[in-house]
Amino acid sequence: MIENVSIYELLTLTTILFFIGLYGFLTRKNLLTMLLSIELLLNASVINFVVINKYLYPDVLQGVYFSIFIIAVAAAETALAISIIINLYRLKTSVDVAETETMKY
Amino acid sequence: MRNEIILLVLILALLIFEIFTKPNQKKHIINIAVGLFFIHTVIGFFPIGESSLFGGSFRTTGLIHFYKSVLNIGVLIILLQSADWLRNKVAHFNKIPEFFILLFSSLLGMNFMISSGDFLLFYLGLELSTLPLVALIAYDSFNQQSTEAGIKLILSAALASAISLFGIGMLYATGGSLYFEVIAQNLQSSNLAILGMVFFFSGLAFKISLAPFHFWTADVYEGAPIGIASYLSVISKGAAIFILMAILFSVLPILSEAWKLVVYILAITTMFTGNLFAIRQKNMKRYLAYSSIAQAGFMMMGIINAEELGVATVVYFVLVYVFSNLGAFGVVQAISSQTGKENMDDYTGLYRTNPKLALILLLSLFSLAGIPPLAGFFGKFFLYTAAASKGYYLLVFLAVVNVTISLYYYLLPVRVMFLRKSDDAIPYFKSKLMMRAGLVIAVLGIFVLGLYSPLYNYIVELSAGVL
């Protein structure tokens, strides 16, 4: 709980963060920045869980636990994605979406 | 929990085997892994009582246990069909054990996802089932298509799970807990809850590849090794549809007005997109990818029923779909691992040179299309009854229209194989024992499920009282 800050302001923040991430994912053409956008999306949900836990249901720490798991899984996800991107770079010397795509429709 | 423990022991045993064998000995792991998994599948048939663990976050019922056995059989068939490819086509023998370890980890994740009783275990199961699968899709690291398919899947899966998580956050805010039972009691119908349901639904719809969320499907199937493509289309989709059904029916029944509308629209769009796009495909993997999208649309008709009948019909349909789709993928796999050809035109005159393979592909495609007396017909028929019993006649009508469209493109390979002659047809070859076993199990499944009705009654019995 933060003084003088209500749940509405925090949830507005996470929603804005979420949609910045979504916009970034859909418009960026570089695989690494797309990955960064996904991190933004995941962090928005992490803050969301913590805020809901702290403001609405402070007795049980379910939301906080969930957020720790999300952070751990997100790290695994990023590691895997980056390893595949590195492999793609070796084959193609590019991490741009338009240049790496061979399969369509 | 027995299923999961045995699977975990299997994974650890394979890891230890990997450490203590020399690189040129690693081929033997194929026989060992397939044999061990066969034992696991047989043990999985023994019934297990209802129970719940960890304060209700892990639960087992008769239906869940039955479903796990279905997934086990599917994975066994896939392993049998992939053995030949692993033995001959994988460049580095060092990578062979990885294939089994990752595949079994993914199956373990699906088992956890199916038996999850709260959103935490559901999320962990979902990720555990997706991440090893991505590594498997990018398995052929010197092939650019394979790598590209891997990056496509991980980016879209990560996006899907992030959206899903945001939805779970909203459901947590309105329901007051992460446990399914508590949410089901506390949830009130409100705008926030409906928004959360929609976000959550779209995350799972990515996995099932329903129509507006299907764009990754065809590319990933084309780039992935064929065994993994069949795993994606059968096991991954089947597990996701089961947990979607369980959560919609037993956790969010209060929002049923909202999600029935979502399911209704998605069913129609999915069936039409899958069927219409399948017509113009030349590559067999892409063709089967679009066919699997269309089949997912049919499964939605059982979900819209929202009662025990819906559960039973969807489970039966998935069971039939496992065998039919694996039969089709098996033939594609057999031809590809022998000759490397994957296009529909390459199959010209296949009946004259390889009559048995052509016949198996014919039976599987007929079963997918739903021609009696094969199992696929009864699967689709029960889904129609499930939707019609709730008065969705328009949906049933559109589904029948779609079956007509699908008959056209399911008959395209049949025409190419049986009616056309070709001088450079694929020459006769004899498949290995494991591949033949995989195909025979799939074909037997198609016939037995269609002709032996007590199995359907058994599923109905199991699904009584799950809600």
XYZ file of C-alpha atoms in Angstrom:
572
model
C 0.000 0.000 0.000
C 1.346 3.406 -0.947
C -0.077 6.451 0.772
C -2.152 8.874 -1.294
C -2.114 6.523 -4.263
C -5.346 4.693 -4.986
C -5.743 1.401 -6.828
C -7.232 3.195 -9.822
C -4.045 5.095 -10.561
C -1.901 1.982 -10.314
C -4.199 -0.077 -12.502
C -4.257 2.743 -15.051
C -0.471 2.628 -15.063
C -0.393 -1.123 -15.683
C -3.007 -0.865 -18.412
C -1.021 1.852 -20.188
C 2.127 -0.246 -19.817
C 0.308 -3.265 -21.244
C -0.894 -1.445 -24.319
C 2.485 0.208 -24.935
C 3.911 -3.304 -24.990
C 1.183 -4.568 -27.309
C 1.677 -1.608 -29.666
C 5.420 -2.183 -29.666
C 5.008 -5.871 -30.398
C 2.748 -5.230 -33.355
C 4.732 -2.390 -34.942
C 8.405 -3.200 -34.351
C 10.312 -5.004 -37.079
C 13.310 -6.111 -35.040
C 13.075 -9.440 -33.236
C 14.925 -8.172 -30.163
C 12.683 -5.149 -29.665
C 9.668 -7.415 -30.087
C 11.069 -9.449 -27.221
C 11.455 -6.279 -25.159
C 7.802 -5.459 -25.804
C 6.820 -8.889 -24.499
C 8.754 -8.153 -21.311
C 6.735 -4.969 -20.974
C 3.506 -6.933 -21.326
C 4.601 -9.463 -18.713
C 5.747 -6.767 -16.299
C 2.390 -5.060 -16.622
C 0.706 -8.285 -15.459
C 3.250 -8.686 -12.657
C 2.490 -5.223 -11.266
C -1.179 -5.935 -11.766
C -1.027 -9.051 -9.580
C 0.934 -7.336 -6.822
C -1.352 -4.299 -6.772
C -4.528 -6.378 -6.691
C -3.063 -8.521 -3.934
C -1.967 -5.581 -1.796
C -5.055 -3.405 -2.197
C -7.923 -5.846 -2.441
C -6.911 -9.112 -0.748
C -4.028 -8.323 1.631
C -4.630 -11.397 3.859
C -3.354 -14.040 1.431
C -0.221 -13.588 -0.664
C -1.460 -15.411 -3.767
C -0.866 -12.557 -6.204
C 2.665 -11.908 -4.965
C 3.572 -15.573 -5.334
C 2.127 -15.641 -8.799
C 4.206 -12.611 -9.808
C 7.437 -14.297 -8.677
C 6.598 -17.299 -10.834
C 5.844 -15.043 -13.798
C 9.249 -13.365 -13.482
C 11.024 -16.723 -13.360
C 9.160 -18.131 -16.360
C 9.679 -14.902 -18.313
C 13.418 -15.249 -17.812
C 13.333 -18.799 -19.219
C 11.233 -17.640 -22.137
C 13.630 -14.821 -22.963
C 16.672 -17.088 -22.752
C 15.104 -19.530 -25.188
C 13.989 -16.804 -27.588
C 17.411 -15.157 -27.583
C 19.150 -18.458 -28.253
C 16.908 -19.017 -31.265
C 17.506 -15.449 -32.444
C 21.267 -16.002 -32.215
C 20.897 -19.157 -34.277
C 18.846 -17.258 -36.841
C 21.508 -14.552 -36.944
C 24.158 -17.168 -37.669
C 22.173 -18.497 -40.600
C 21.011 -15.209 -42.017
C 23.127 -12.415 -40.396
C 20.009 -10.415 -39.692
C 17.424 -10.098 -36.935
C 14.929 -8.129 -38.969
C 11.493 -9.639 -39.397
C 11.147 -8.840 -43.081
C 14.526 -10.267 -44.043
C 14.301 -13.486 -42.068
C 10.880 -14.557 -43.248
C 10.709 -17.213 -45.941
C 7.359 -18.878 -45.251
C 4.193 -16.984 -46.011
C 0.546 -17.806 -46.525
C 0.119 -37.899 -9.542
C 1.336 -41.362 -10.637
C 1.424 -40.395 -14.297
C 3.561 -37.333 -13.636
C 5.979 -39.092 -11.292
C 6.662 -41.889 -13.774
C 7.163 -39.365 -16.545
C 9.572 -37.346 -14.403
C 11.547 -40.488 -13.522
C 11.673 -41.271 -17.236
C 13.053 -37.838 -18.051
C 15.700 -38.092 -15.331
C 16.688 -41.604 -16.443
C 17.171 -40.377 -20.003
C 19.249 -37.448 -18.750
C 21.522 -39.808 -16.815
C 21.759 -42.083 -19.835
C 22.755 -39.084 -21.923
C 25.588 -38.208 -19.574
C 27.095 -41.681 -19.364
C 27.087 -42.787 -22.998
C 29.593 -42.167 -25.734
C 28.459 -40.106 -28.728
C 28.400 -43.065 -31.124
C 26.263 -45.108 -28.712
C 23.502 -42.536 -28.471
C 21.436 -44.058 -31.267
C 20.400 -46.844 -28.911
C 18.469 -44.360 -26.821
C 15.686 -44.467 -29.423
C 14.744 -48.047 -28.635
C 15.162 -47.529 -24.902
C 13.069 -44.358 -24.797
C 10.273 -45.790 -26.942
C 10.249 -48.975 -24.843
C 10.139 -47.066 -21.569
C 7.379 -44.836 -22.842
C 5.401 -47.894 -23.956
C 5.602 -49.222 -20.391
C 4.491 -45.827 -19.101
C 1.503 -45.865 -21.452
C 0.497 -49.358 -20.321
C 0.783 -48.388 -16.650
C -1.306 -45.314 -17.433
C -4.284 -47.513 -18.363
C -4.678 -48.788 -14.800
C -7.423 -46.803 -13.122
C -6.703 -44.306 -10.400
C -8.984 -42.875 -7.726
C -10.165 -39.303 -7.451
C -7.916 -37.158 -5.316
C -6.530 -33.684 -4.903
C -3.150 -32.476 -3.704
C -1.514 -29.231 -2.556
C -4.683 -27.695 -1.177
C -6.651 -28.405 -4.316
C -4.227 -27.034 -6.909
C -3.649 -30.508 -8.343
C -6.644 -32.761 -8.839
C -7.365 -36.053 -10.542
C -10.711 -37.426 -11.662
C -11.588 -40.399 -13.813
C -12.053 -38.207 -16.862
C -8.718 -36.409 -16.392
C -6.967 -39.728 -16.000
C -8.629 -41.079 -19.135
C -7.592 -37.968 -21.019
C -3.992 -38.390 -19.927
C -4.067 -41.924 -21.319
C -5.316 -40.529 -24.632
C -2.402 -38.105 -24.729
C -0.009 -40.932 -23.842
C -1.239 -43.055 -26.742
C -0.866 -40.095 -29.075
C 2.714 -39.460 -27.980
C 3.528 -43.162 -28.296
C 2.312 -43.176 -31.899
C 4.328 -40.032 -32.624
C 7.471 -41.595 -31.131
C 7.022 -44.731 -33.221
C 6.571 -42.668 -36.348
C 9.538 -40.384 -35.624
C 12.032 -43.146 -34.804
C 13.066 -43.673 -38.412
C 13.559 -39.962 -39.010
C 15.641 -39.642 -35.842
C 17.835 -42.560 -36.808
C 18.587 -41.442 -40.352
C 18.101 -37.734 -40.704
C 19.408 -36.153 -37.522
C 22.947 -35.055 -38.280
C 24.384 -35.204 -34.772
C 23.658 -38.233 -32.644
C 24.328 -36.035 -29.631
C 21.006 -34.392 -30.236
C 18.895 -37.552 -30.196
C 18.448 -37.785 -26.398
C 17.431 -34.127 -26.314
C 14.472 -34.921 -28.523
C 13.003 -37.374 -26.029
C 13.829 -35.306 -22.958
C 12.195 -32.200 -24.384
C 9.190 -34.076 -25.733
C 8.529 -35.780 -22.397
C 8.975 -32.473 -20.528
C 6.365 -30.933 -22.751
C 4.007 -33.848 -22.102
C 4.635 -33.456 -18.372
C 3.630 -29.814 -18.645
C 0.415 -30.804 -20.381
C -0.391 -33.324 -17.679
C 0.038 -30.634 -15.039
C -2.054 -28.224 -17.056
C -4.899 -30.704 -17.418
C -5.048 -31.535 -13.721
C -4.505 -27.996 -12.495
C -6.898 -26.739 -9.836
C -5.672 -23.163 -9.687
C -4.358 -20.592 -12.103
C -0.784 -20.828 -10.837
C -0.356 -24.479 -11.719
C -2.287 -23.886 -14.926
C 0.162 -21.155 -15.956
C 3.217 -23.211 -15.035
C 1.866 -26.218 -16.939
C 1.116 -24.061 -19.958
C 4.656 -22.685 -20.036
C 6.255 -26.057 -19.327
C 4.355 -27.479 -22.261
C 5.221 -24.606 -24.626
C 8.902 -23.881 -24.006
C 10.344 -27.383 -24.686
C 8.133 -27.517 -27.746
C 9.711 -24.337 -29.113
C 13.146 -25.860 -28.630
C 11.943 -28.942 -30.503
C 10.586 -26.897 -33.385
C 13.937 -25.139 -33.762
C 15.566 -28.572 -33.361
C 17.053 -28.654 -36.841
C 19.395 -25.757 -36.149
C 21.027 -25.740 -39.598
C 17.691 -25.419 -41.344
C 16.507 -21.859 -41.634
C 12.824 -22.744 -41.871
C 12.964 -24.681 -38.653
C 14.597 -21.790 -36.799
C 12.149 -19.328 -38.264
C 9.224 -21.485 -37.163
C 10.719 -21.613 -33.672
C 11.010 -17.856 -33.338
C 7.512 -17.394 -34.723
C 6.048 -19.772 -32.183
C 7.908 -18.405 -29.177
C 7.001 -14.801 -29.943
C 3.338 -15.533 -30.514
C 3.146 -17.956 -27.583
C 4.764 -15.422 -25.269
C 2.336 -12.761 -26.439
C -0.562 -15.142 -25.930
C 0.503 -16.112 -22.443
C 1.092 -12.456 -21.510
C -2.433 -11.529 -22.624
C -3.765 -14.562 -20.825
C -1.956 -13.490 -17.638
C -3.480 -10.030 -17.797
C -6.877 -11.701 -18.023
C -6.094 -13.961 -15.086
C -5.195 -10.820 -13.129
C -8.659 -9.405 -13.802
C -10.334 -12.668 -12.818
C -8.242 -12.638 -9.634
C -9.429 -9.108 -8.895
C -13.097 -10.054 -9.255
C -12.976 -13.613 -7.937
C -10.731 -12.946 -4.963
C -8.579 -16.029 -5.333
C -6.527 -18.061 -7.761
C -8.188 -21.369 -6.842
C -10.803 -22.523 -9.309
C -13.270 -23.596 -6.641
C -13.142 -20.292 -4.775
C -13.433 -18.268 -7.970
C -16.447 -20.324 -9.044
C -18.163 -19.453 -5.743
C -17.214 -15.775 -5.517
C -17.350 -14.582 -9.093
C -20.105 -12.106 -9.943
C -20.944 -11.192 -13.492
C -19.359 -7.796 -14.076
C -17.675 -6.003 -16.949
C -14.240 -6.565 -15.461
C -14.873 -10.293 -15.133
C -16.058 -10.511 -18.744
C -12.993 -8.616 -19.943
C -10.783 -10.943 -17.941
C -12.546 -13.961 -19.448
C -12.013 -12.604 -22.977
C -8.304 -11.959 -22.363
C -7.867 -15.378 -20.793
C -9.781 -17.028 -23.625
C -7.662 -15.393 -26.316
C -4.515 -16.726 -24.675
C -5.799 -20.286 -24.895
C -7.273 -19.692 -28.343
C -3.714 -19.105 -29.549
C -2.794 -22.576 -28.391
C -5.845 -24.193 -29.974
C -5.307 -21.966 -33.068
C -8.844 -20.647 -33.401
C -9.399 -18.410 -36.363
C -8.281 -14.862 -35.601
C -5.406 -16.326 -33.576
C -4.296 -18.944 -36.088
C -1.654 -17.090 -38.102
C 1.311 -18.892 -36.581
C -0.091 -22.350 -37.267
C 0.692 -22.990 -40.910
C 4.201 -21.510 -40.802
C 5.164 -23.361 -37.650
C 3.844 -26.682 -38.958
C 5.731 -26.244 -42.205
C 9.020 -25.395 -40.546
C 8.889 -27.904 -37.715
C 10.027 -31.526 -37.997
C 6.967 -33.589 -38.974
C 6.793 -35.500 -35.703
C 6.675 -32.222 -33.813
C 4.091 -30.791 -36.187
C 1.841 -33.757 -35.469
C 2.479 -33.331 -31.745
C 1.412 -29.693 -32.010
C -1.716 -30.513 -33.944
C -2.878 -33.381 -31.758
C -1.471 -33.363 -28.240
C -0.965 -29.665 -27.696
C -4.324 -28.769 -29.145
C -6.105 -31.571 -27.316
C -4.669 -30.624 -23.926
C -5.490 -26.940 -24.393
C -9.053 -27.655 -25.466
C -9.627 -29.855 -22.436
C -8.453 -27.284 -19.901
C -10.329 -24.515 -21.722
C -13.480 -26.594 -21.453
C -12.876 -27.385 -17.786
C -12.293 -23.738 -16.856
C -15.214 -22.389 -18.876
C -17.664 -24.996 -17.592
C -16.738 -25.253 -13.945
C -15.020 -21.951 -13.080
C -16.825 -19.379 -15.193
C -20.375 -20.741 -15.535
C -21.712 -17.394 -14.329
C -20.324 -15.718 -17.449
C -21.763 -18.367 -19.767
C -23.856 -15.831 -21.714
C -20.677 -13.963 -22.632
C -18.453 -16.889 -23.457
C -21.099 -18.722 -25.430
C -21.183 -15.745 -27.772
C -17.382 -15.804 -28.070
C -17.376 -19.549 -28.750
C -20.196 -19.183 -31.282
C -18.379 -16.530 -33.325
C -15.001 -18.260 -33.085
C -16.489 -21.602 -34.147
C -17.889 -20.109 -37.345
C -14.789 -18.075 -38.264
C -12.449 -20.962 -37.459
C -14.330 -23.507 -39.544
C -14.536 -21.223 -42.560
C -10.927 -19.983 -42.410
C -9.484 -23.440 -41.916
C -11.482 -25.038 -44.695
C -11.178 -22.277 -47.268
C -7.443 -21.806 -46.809
C -6.793 -25.545 -46.915
C -8.050 -25.721 -50.502
C -5.138 -23.774 -51.961
C -2.289 -25.488 -50.083
C 0.320 -27.479 -51.987
C 2.583 -28.520 -49.119
C 1.141 -31.470 -47.167
C 2.199 -30.041 -43.793
C 0.508 -26.710 -44.433
C -2.512 -28.573 -45.768
C -2.820 -30.627 -42.591
C -2.231 -27.457 -40.538
C -5.285 -25.774 -42.040
C -7.269 -28.976 -41.733
C -6.417 -29.047 -38.032
C -7.599 -25.441 -37.657
C -10.928 -26.437 -39.180
C -11.220 -29.430 -36.839
C -10.685 -27.107 -33.860
C -13.667 -25.114 -35.085
C -15.790 -28.266 -34.949
C -14.652 -28.919 -31.387
C -16.060 -25.520 -30.390
C -19.536 -26.888 -31.189
C -19.246 -29.293 -28.282
C -18.049 -26.538 -25.948
C -21.069 -24.365 -26.712
C -23.279 -27.082 -25.227
C -21.882 -26.197 -21.759
C -23.078 -29.410 -20.115
C -21.867 -32.943 -19.544
C -22.914 -33.943 -23.047
C -20.552 -31.315 -24.423
C -17.638 -32.647 -22.364
C -18.249 -36.215 -23.517
C -18.574 -35.307 -27.197
C -15.450 -33.147 -27.212
C -13.387 -35.811 -25.440
C -14.616 -38.444 -27.880
C -13.932 -36.195 -30.847
C -10.390 -35.472 -29.625
C -9.794 -39.205 -29.216
C -10.931 -39.850 -32.788
C -8.979 -36.846 -34.047
C -5.774 -38.136 -32.419
C -5.903 -41.358 -34.415
C -7.087 -39.867 -37.726
C -4.628 -36.998 -37.762
C -1.720 -39.173 -36.672
C -2.536 -41.605 -39.479
C -2.307 -38.783 -42.025
C 0.802 -37.257 -40.490
C 2.369 -40.718 -40.244
C 2.115 -41.293 -43.981
C 3.578 -37.843 -44.676
C 6.361 -38.634 -42.211
C 7.061 -42.042 -43.793
C 7.341 -40.575 -47.276
C 9.332 -37.567 -46.152
C 11.879 -39.522 -44.126
C 12.341 -41.919 -47.046
C 12.457 -39.488 -49.972
C 12.318 -35.947 -48.545
C 9.245 -35.082 -50.609
C 6.435 -33.153 -48.924
C 4.346 -31.659 -51.698
C 0.980 -32.957 -52.795
C 2.100 -33.248 -56.426
C 4.829 -35.673 -55.396
C 2.133 -38.121 -54.317
C 0.936 -38.622 -57.910
C 0.359 -42.287 -58.626
C 1.257 -43.320 -55.100
C -1.414 -46.024 -55.124
C 0.371 -47.935 -57.881
C 3.750 -47.940 -56.159
C 2.896 -47.895 -52.445
C -0.697 -49.137 -52.147
C -0.651 -49.624 -48.388
C 0.524 -46.108 -47.589
C -2.000 -44.666 -50.033
C -4.758 -46.683 -48.384
C -3.804 -45.497 -44.896
C -3.771 -41.871 -46.038
C -7.161 -42.407 -47.682
C -8.671 -43.871 -44.498
C -7.269 -41.090 -42.312
C -8.479 -38.339 -44.614
C -11.931 -39.950 -44.865
C -12.064 -40.151 -41.104
C -11.059 -36.478 -40.808
C -13.728 -35.577 -43.349
C -16.318 -37.632 -41.471
C -17.385 -40.387 -43.832
C -19.241 -43.301 -42.201
C -18.414 -46.012 -40.973
C -15.104 -44.493 -39.903
C -14.746 -42.973 -36.472
C -14.631 -39.371 -37.671
C -18.258 -39.536 -38.740
C -19.486 -40.410 -35.270
C -17.260 -37.774 -33.692
C -18.773 -35.055 -35.855
C -22.286 -36.471 -35.476
C -22.119 -36.319 -31.672
C -20.825 -32.755 -31.844
C -23.831 -31.804 -33.991
C -26.198 -33.352 -31.462
C -24.442 -31.479 -28.660
C -24.901 -28.142 -30.421
C -28.401 -28.898 -31.707
C -29.695 -29.981 -28.298
C -29.179 -26.384 -27.117
C -30.920 -24.937 -30.156
C -27.919 -23.734 -32.156
C -29.393 -24.890 -35.455
C -27.711 -22.186 -37.530
C -24.324 -23.271 -36.208
C -25.038 -26.890 -37.099
C -26.145 -25.830 -40.569
C -22.921 -23.853 -41.104
C -20.928 -26.829 -39.832
C -22.588 -29.087 -42.396
C -21.768 -26.550 -45.113
C -18.173 -26.695 -43.907
C -18.102 -30.471 -44.023
C -19.096 -30.201 -47.669
C -16.256 -27.782 -48.357
C -13.839 -29.985 -46.444
C -14.836 -33.049 -48.482
C -13.524 -31.272 -51.569
C -10.039 -30.694 -50.250
C -9.814 -33.965 -48.362
C -10.424 -35.685 -51.681
C -7.682 -33.730 -53.495
C -4.779 -35.932 -52.300
C -6.954 -38.995 -52.830
C -7.515 -38.030 -56.460
C -3.808 -37.349 -56.936
C -2.847 -40.686 -55.416
C -5.439 -42.969 -56.953
C -6.585 -41.527 -60.255
C -3.484 -39.921 -61.724
C -0.654 -41.778 -63.364
C 2.900 -40.603 -63.208
C 6.208 -41.818 -64.529
C 8.259 -40.423 -61.684
C 6.027 -41.614 -58.860
C 7.671 -42.289 -55.524
C 9.224 -45.754 -55.914
C 8.184 -48.633 -53.700
C 9.845 -48.703 -50.298
C 9.418 -50.728 -47.144
C 9.008 -48.791 -43.923
C 10.789 -49.769 -40.742
C 9.059 -51.847 -38.076
C 8.384 -48.930 -35.716
C 6.864 -46.776 -38.412
C 4.606 -49.633 -39.477
C 3.542 -50.196 -35.879
C 2.680 -46.499 -35.526
C 0.569 -46.512 -38.670
C -1.197 -49.748 -37.754
C -2.151 -48.425 -34.300
C -3.561 -45.269 -35.879
C -5.639 -47.196 -38.431
C -6.857 -49.654 -35.813
C -7.923 -46.705 -33.692
C -9.935 -45.235 -36.553
C -11.816 -48.499 -37.085
C -12.243 -49.571 -33.470
C -13.562 -46.180 -32.336
C -16.037 -46.136 -35.176
C -17.370 -49.653 -34.731
C -17.095 -50.259 -30.986
C -19.703 -48.117 -29.267
C -19.158 -49.069 -25.568
C -16.138 -46.764 -25.602
C -18.362 -43.743 -26.167
C -20.662 -44.904 -23.383
C -17.633 -45.210 -21.135
C -16.647 -41.593 -21.876
C -20.209 -40.427 -21.195
C -20.108 -42.316 -17.902
C -16.804 -40.696 -16.951
C -17.943 -37.208 -17.782
C -21.142 -37.500 -15.743
C -20.799 -35.366 -12.665
C -17.606 -33.562 -13.634
C -19.321 -30.208 -13.482
